[in-house]
PDB file of C-alpha atoms in Angstrom:
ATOM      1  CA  UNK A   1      12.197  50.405  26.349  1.00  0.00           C
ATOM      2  CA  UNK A   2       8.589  49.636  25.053  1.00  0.00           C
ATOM      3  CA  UNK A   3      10.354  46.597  23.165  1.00  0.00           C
ATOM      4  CA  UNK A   4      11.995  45.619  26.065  1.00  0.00           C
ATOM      5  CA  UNK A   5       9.222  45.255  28.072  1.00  0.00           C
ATOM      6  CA  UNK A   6       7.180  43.532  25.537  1.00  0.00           C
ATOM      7  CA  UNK A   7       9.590  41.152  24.628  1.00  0.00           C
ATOM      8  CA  UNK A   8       9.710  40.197  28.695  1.00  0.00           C
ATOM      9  CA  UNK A   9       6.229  39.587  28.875  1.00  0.00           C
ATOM     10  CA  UNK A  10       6.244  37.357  25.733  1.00  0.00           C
ATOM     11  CA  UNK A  11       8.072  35.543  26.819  1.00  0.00           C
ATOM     12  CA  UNK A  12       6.791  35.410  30.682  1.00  0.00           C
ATOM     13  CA  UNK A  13       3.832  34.435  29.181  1.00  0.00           C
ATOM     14  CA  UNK A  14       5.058  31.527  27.105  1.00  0.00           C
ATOM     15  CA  UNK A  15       7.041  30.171  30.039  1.00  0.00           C
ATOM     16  CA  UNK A  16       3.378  30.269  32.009  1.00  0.00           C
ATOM     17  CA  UNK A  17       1.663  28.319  29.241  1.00  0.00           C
ATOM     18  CA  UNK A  18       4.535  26.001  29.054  1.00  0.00           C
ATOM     19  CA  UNK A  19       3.915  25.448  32.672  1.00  0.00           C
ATOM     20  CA  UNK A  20       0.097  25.057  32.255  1.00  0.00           C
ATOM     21  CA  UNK A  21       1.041  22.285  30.182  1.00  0.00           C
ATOM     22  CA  UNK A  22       3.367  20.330  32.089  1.00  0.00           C
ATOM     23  CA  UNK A  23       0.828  20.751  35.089  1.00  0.00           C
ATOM     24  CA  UNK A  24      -1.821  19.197  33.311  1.00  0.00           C
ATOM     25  CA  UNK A  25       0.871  15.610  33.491  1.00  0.00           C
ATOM     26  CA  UNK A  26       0.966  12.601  31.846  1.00  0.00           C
ATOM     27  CA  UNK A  27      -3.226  10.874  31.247  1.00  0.00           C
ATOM     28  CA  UNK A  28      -3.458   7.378  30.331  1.00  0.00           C
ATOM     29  CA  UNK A  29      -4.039   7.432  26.665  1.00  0.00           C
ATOM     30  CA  UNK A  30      -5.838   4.700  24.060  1.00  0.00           C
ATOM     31  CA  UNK A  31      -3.590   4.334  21.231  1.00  0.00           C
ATOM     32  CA  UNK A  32      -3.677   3.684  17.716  1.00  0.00           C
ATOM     33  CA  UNK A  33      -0.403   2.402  16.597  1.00  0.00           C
ATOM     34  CA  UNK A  34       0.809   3.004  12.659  1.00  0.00           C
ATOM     35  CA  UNK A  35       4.524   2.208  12.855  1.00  0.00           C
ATOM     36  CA  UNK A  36       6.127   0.103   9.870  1.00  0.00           C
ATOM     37  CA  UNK A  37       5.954  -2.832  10.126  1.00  0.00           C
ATOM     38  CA  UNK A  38       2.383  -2.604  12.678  1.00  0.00           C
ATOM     39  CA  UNK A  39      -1.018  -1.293  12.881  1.00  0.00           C
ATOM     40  CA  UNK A  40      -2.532  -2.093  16.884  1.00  0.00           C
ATOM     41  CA  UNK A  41      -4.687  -0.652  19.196  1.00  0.00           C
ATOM     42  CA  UNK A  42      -2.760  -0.139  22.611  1.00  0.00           C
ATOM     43  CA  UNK A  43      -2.792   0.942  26.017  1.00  0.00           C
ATOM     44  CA  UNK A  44      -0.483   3.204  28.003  1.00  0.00           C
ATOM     45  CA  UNK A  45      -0.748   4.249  31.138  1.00  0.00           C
ATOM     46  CA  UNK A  46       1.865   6.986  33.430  1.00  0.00           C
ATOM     47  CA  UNK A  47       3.661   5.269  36.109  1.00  0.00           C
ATOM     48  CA  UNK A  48       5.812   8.280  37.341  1.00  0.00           C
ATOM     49  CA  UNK A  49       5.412  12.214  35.917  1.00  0.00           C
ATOM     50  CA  UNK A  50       7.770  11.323  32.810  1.00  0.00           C
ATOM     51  CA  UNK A  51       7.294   7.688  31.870  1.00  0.00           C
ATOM     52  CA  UNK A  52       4.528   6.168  30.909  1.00  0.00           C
ATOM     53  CA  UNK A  53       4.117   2.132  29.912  1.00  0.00           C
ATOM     54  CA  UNK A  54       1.807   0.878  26.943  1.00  0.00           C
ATOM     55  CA  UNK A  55       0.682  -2.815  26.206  1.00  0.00           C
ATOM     56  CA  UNK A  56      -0.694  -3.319  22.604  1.00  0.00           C
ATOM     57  CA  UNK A  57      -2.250  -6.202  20.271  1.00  0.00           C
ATOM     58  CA  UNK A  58      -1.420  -5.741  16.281  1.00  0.00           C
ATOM     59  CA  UNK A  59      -1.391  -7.127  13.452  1.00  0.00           C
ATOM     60  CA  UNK A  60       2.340  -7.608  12.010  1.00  0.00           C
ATOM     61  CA  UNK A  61       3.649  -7.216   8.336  1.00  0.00           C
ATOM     62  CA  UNK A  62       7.360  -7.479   6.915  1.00  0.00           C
ATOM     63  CA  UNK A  63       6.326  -6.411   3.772  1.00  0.00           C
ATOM     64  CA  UNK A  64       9.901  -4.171   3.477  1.00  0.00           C
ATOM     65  CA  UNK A  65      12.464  -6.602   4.202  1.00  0.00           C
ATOM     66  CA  UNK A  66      12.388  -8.447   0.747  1.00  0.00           C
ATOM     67  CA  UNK A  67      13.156  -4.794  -1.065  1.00  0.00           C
ATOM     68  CA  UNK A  68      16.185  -4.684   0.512  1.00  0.00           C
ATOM     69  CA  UNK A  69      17.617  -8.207   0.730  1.00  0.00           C
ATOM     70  CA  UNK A  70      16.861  -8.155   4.215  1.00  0.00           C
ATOM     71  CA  UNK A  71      14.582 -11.480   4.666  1.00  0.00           C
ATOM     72  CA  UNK A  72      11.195 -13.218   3.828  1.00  0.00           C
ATOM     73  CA  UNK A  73       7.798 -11.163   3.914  1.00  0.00           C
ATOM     74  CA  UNK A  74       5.176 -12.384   6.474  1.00  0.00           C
ATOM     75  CA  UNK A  75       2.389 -11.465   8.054  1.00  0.00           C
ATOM     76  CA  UNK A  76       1.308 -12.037  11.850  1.00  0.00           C
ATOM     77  CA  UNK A  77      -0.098 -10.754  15.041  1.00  0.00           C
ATOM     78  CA  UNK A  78       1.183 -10.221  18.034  1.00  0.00           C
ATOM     79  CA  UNK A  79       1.516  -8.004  21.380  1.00  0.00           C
ATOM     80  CA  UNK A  80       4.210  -5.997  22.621  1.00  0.00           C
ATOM     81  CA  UNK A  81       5.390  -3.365  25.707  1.00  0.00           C
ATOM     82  CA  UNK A  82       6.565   0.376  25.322  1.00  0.00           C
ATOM     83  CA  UNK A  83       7.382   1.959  28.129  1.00  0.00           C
ATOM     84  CA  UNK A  84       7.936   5.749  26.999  1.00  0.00           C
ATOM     85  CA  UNK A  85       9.883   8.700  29.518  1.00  0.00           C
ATOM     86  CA  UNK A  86       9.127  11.930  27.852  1.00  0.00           C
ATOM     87  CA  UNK A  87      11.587  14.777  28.567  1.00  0.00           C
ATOM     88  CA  UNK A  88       8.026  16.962  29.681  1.00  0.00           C
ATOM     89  CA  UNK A  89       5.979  16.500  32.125  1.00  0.00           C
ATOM     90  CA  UNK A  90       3.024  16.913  29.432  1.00  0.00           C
ATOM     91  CA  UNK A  91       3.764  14.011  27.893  1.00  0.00           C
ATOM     92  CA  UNK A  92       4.634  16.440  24.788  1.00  0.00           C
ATOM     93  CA  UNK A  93       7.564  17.462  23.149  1.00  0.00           C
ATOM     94  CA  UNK A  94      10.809  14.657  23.190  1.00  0.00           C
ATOM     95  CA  UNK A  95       9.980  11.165  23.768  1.00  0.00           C
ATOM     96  CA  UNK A  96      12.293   8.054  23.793  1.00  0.00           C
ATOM     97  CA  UNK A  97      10.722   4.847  23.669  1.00  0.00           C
ATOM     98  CA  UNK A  98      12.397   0.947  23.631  1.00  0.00           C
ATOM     99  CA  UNK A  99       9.693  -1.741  22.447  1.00  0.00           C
ATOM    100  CA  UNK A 100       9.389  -5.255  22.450  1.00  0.00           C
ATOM    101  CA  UNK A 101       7.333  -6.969  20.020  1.00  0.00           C
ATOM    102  CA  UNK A 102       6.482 -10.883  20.249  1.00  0.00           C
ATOM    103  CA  UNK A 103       4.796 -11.820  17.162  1.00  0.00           C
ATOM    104  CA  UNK A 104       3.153 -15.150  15.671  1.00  0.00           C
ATOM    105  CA  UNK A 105       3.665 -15.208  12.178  1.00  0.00           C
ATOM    106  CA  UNK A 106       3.039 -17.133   8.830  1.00  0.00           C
ATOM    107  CA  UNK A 107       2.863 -16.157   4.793  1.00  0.00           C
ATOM    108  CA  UNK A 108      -0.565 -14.862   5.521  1.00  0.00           C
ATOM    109  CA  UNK A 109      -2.325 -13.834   9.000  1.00  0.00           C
ATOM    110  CA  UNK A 110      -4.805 -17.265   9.253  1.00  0.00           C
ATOM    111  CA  UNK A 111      -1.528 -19.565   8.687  1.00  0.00           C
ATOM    112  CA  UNK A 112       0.229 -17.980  11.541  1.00  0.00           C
ATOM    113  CA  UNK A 113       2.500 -21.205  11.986  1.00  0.00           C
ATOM    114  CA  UNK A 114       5.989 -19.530  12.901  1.00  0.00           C
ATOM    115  CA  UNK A 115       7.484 -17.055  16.192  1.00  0.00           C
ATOM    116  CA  UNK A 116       9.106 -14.255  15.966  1.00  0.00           C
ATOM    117  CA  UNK A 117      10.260 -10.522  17.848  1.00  0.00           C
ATOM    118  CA  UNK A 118      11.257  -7.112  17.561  1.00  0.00           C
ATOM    119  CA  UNK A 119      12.535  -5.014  19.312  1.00  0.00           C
ATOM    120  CA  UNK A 120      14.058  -1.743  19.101  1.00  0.00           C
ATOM    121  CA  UNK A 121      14.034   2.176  19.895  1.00  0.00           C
ATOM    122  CA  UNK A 122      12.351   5.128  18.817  1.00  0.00           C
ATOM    123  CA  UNK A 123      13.266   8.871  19.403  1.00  0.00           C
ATOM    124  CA  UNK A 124      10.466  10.978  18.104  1.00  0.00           C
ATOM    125  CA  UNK A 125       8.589  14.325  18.980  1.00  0.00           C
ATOM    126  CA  UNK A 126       4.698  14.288  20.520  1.00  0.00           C
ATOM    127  CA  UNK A 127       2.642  16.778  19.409  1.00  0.00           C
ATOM    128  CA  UNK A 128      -0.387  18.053  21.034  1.00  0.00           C
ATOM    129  CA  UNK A 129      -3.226  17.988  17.974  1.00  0.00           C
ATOM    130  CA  UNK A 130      -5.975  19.116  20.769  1.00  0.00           C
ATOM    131  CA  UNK A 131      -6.659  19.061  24.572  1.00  0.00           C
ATOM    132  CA  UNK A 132      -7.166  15.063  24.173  1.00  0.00           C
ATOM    133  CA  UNK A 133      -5.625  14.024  21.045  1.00  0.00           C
ATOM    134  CA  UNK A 134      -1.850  13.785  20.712  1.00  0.00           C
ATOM    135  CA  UNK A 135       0.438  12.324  17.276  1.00  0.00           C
ATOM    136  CA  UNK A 136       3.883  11.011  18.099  1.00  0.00           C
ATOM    137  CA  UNK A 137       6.269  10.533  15.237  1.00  0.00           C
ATOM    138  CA  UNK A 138       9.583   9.130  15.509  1.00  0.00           C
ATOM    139  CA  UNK A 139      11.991   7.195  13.904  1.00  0.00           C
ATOM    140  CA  UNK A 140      14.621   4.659  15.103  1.00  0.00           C
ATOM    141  CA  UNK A 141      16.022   1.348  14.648  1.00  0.00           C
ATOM    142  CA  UNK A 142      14.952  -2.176  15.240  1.00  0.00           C
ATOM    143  CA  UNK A 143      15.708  -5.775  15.255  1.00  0.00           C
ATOM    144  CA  UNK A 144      13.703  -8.337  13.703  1.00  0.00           C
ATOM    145  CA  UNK A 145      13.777 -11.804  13.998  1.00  0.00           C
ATOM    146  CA  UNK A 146      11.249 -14.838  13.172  1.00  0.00           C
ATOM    147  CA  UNK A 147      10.653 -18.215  11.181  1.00  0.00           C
ATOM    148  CA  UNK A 148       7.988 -19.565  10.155  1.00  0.00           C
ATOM    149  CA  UNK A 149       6.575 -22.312   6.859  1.00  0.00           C
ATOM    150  CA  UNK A 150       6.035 -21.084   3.679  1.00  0.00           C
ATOM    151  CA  UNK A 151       7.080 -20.311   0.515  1.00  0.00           C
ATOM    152  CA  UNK A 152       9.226 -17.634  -0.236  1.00  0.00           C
ATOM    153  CA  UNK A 153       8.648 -14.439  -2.722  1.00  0.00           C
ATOM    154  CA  UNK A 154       9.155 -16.175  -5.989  1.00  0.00           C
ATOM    155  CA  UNK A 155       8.908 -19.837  -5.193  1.00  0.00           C
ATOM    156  CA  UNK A 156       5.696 -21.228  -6.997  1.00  0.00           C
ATOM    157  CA  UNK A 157       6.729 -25.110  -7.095  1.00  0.00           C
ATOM    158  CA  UNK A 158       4.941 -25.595  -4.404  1.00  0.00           C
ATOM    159  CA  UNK A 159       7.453 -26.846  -1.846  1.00  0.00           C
ATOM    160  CA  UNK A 160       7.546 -25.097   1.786  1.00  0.00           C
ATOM    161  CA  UNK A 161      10.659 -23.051   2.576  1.00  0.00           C
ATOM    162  CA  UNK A 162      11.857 -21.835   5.872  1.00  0.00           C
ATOM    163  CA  UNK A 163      10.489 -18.055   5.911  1.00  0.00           C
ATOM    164  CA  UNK A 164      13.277 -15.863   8.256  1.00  0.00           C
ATOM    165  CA  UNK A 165      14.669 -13.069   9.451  1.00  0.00           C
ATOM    166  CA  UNK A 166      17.189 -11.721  11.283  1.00  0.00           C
ATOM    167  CA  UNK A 167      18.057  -8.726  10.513  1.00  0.00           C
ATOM    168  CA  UNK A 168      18.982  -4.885  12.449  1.00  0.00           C
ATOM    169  CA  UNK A 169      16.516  -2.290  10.012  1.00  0.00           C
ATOM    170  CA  UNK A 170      15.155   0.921  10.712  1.00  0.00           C
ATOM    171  CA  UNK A 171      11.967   1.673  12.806  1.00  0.00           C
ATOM    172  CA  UNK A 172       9.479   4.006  12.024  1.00  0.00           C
ATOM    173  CA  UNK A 173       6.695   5.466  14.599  1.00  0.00           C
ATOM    174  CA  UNK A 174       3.397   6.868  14.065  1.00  0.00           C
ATOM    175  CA  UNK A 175       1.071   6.943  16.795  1.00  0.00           C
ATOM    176  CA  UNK A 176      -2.177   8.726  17.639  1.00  0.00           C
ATOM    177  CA  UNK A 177      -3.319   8.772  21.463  1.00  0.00           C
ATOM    178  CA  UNK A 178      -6.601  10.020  23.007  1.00  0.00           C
ATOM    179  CA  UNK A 179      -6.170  10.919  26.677  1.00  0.00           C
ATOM    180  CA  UNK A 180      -8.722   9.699  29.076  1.00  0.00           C
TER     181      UNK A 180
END
């Protein structure tokens, strides 16, 4: 009976904490962005008690795509929107988030001469690493597309060479927030 009992009020009291935590809502965060093929400093803000919108400025890098056969390597910047509904009302936990991603890109950052996008989807998990401080990972898949001058991975005659992609690939997410 004694187990009984304190196996009730366990788990009374996690469903109160739980609570706690959902009361507390969504907070406009400052975000540093790590995904693959980013690193940015963003912005999101909650616009109802599970979804939340971010803006973001990066710096853009298709390093990857030339392992796999998949297109050129560049490097960019660019800006992008995430709007994010989280399945608590925390903000923790489940999140599903579709991106866009407009990007300016070039062989190297200064010779930014070409356009691109992405866009894609990530499903990940949010996890609380203190009262203000919260690490989403998540994983997903994307679609990349851009051209810009250049000269591809090998090339060393000299001559410019359309750098492209267009290409579905995977998406990876890493992002740490700081609630205001």
């Amino acid at each position: 009976m004694h187990r009984v009992l304190l196996a009730g009020c366990t788990i009374a009291g996690l469903a109160g904490s739980a609570r706690a935590e959902d009361a507390a809502g969504l907070r406009p965060q400052v975000q540093l962005d790590g995904g693959l093929s980013v690193i940015g400093l963003g912005y999101e803000h909650p616009v109802t008690a599970h979804i939340a919108i971010g803006v973001e400025a990066f710096v853009f890098g298709t390093y990857f795509l030339p392992w796999f056969d998949a297109g050129d390597k560049v490097a960019g910047f660019g800006g992008g929107i995430r709007p994010t509904w989280f399945a608590r009302e925390s903000g923790r936990g489940l999140y599903v988030a579709p991106y866009f991603r407009l990007v300016g890109v070039g062989e190297e950052i200064p010779s930014a001469d070409g356009i691109g996008f992405a866009t894609g989807v990530f499903v990940g998990w949010a996890f609380q690493l203190s009262s203000r401080l919260d690490l989403r990972i998540g994983g997903g898949g994307q679609f990349i597309h851009f051209h810009a001058d250049g000269q591809a991975d090998g090339q060393a005659d000299g001559k410019t060479e359309r750098l492209t992609a267009n290409t579905p690939f995977i998406a990876l997410d890493a992002v740490l927030g700081y609630r205001l």
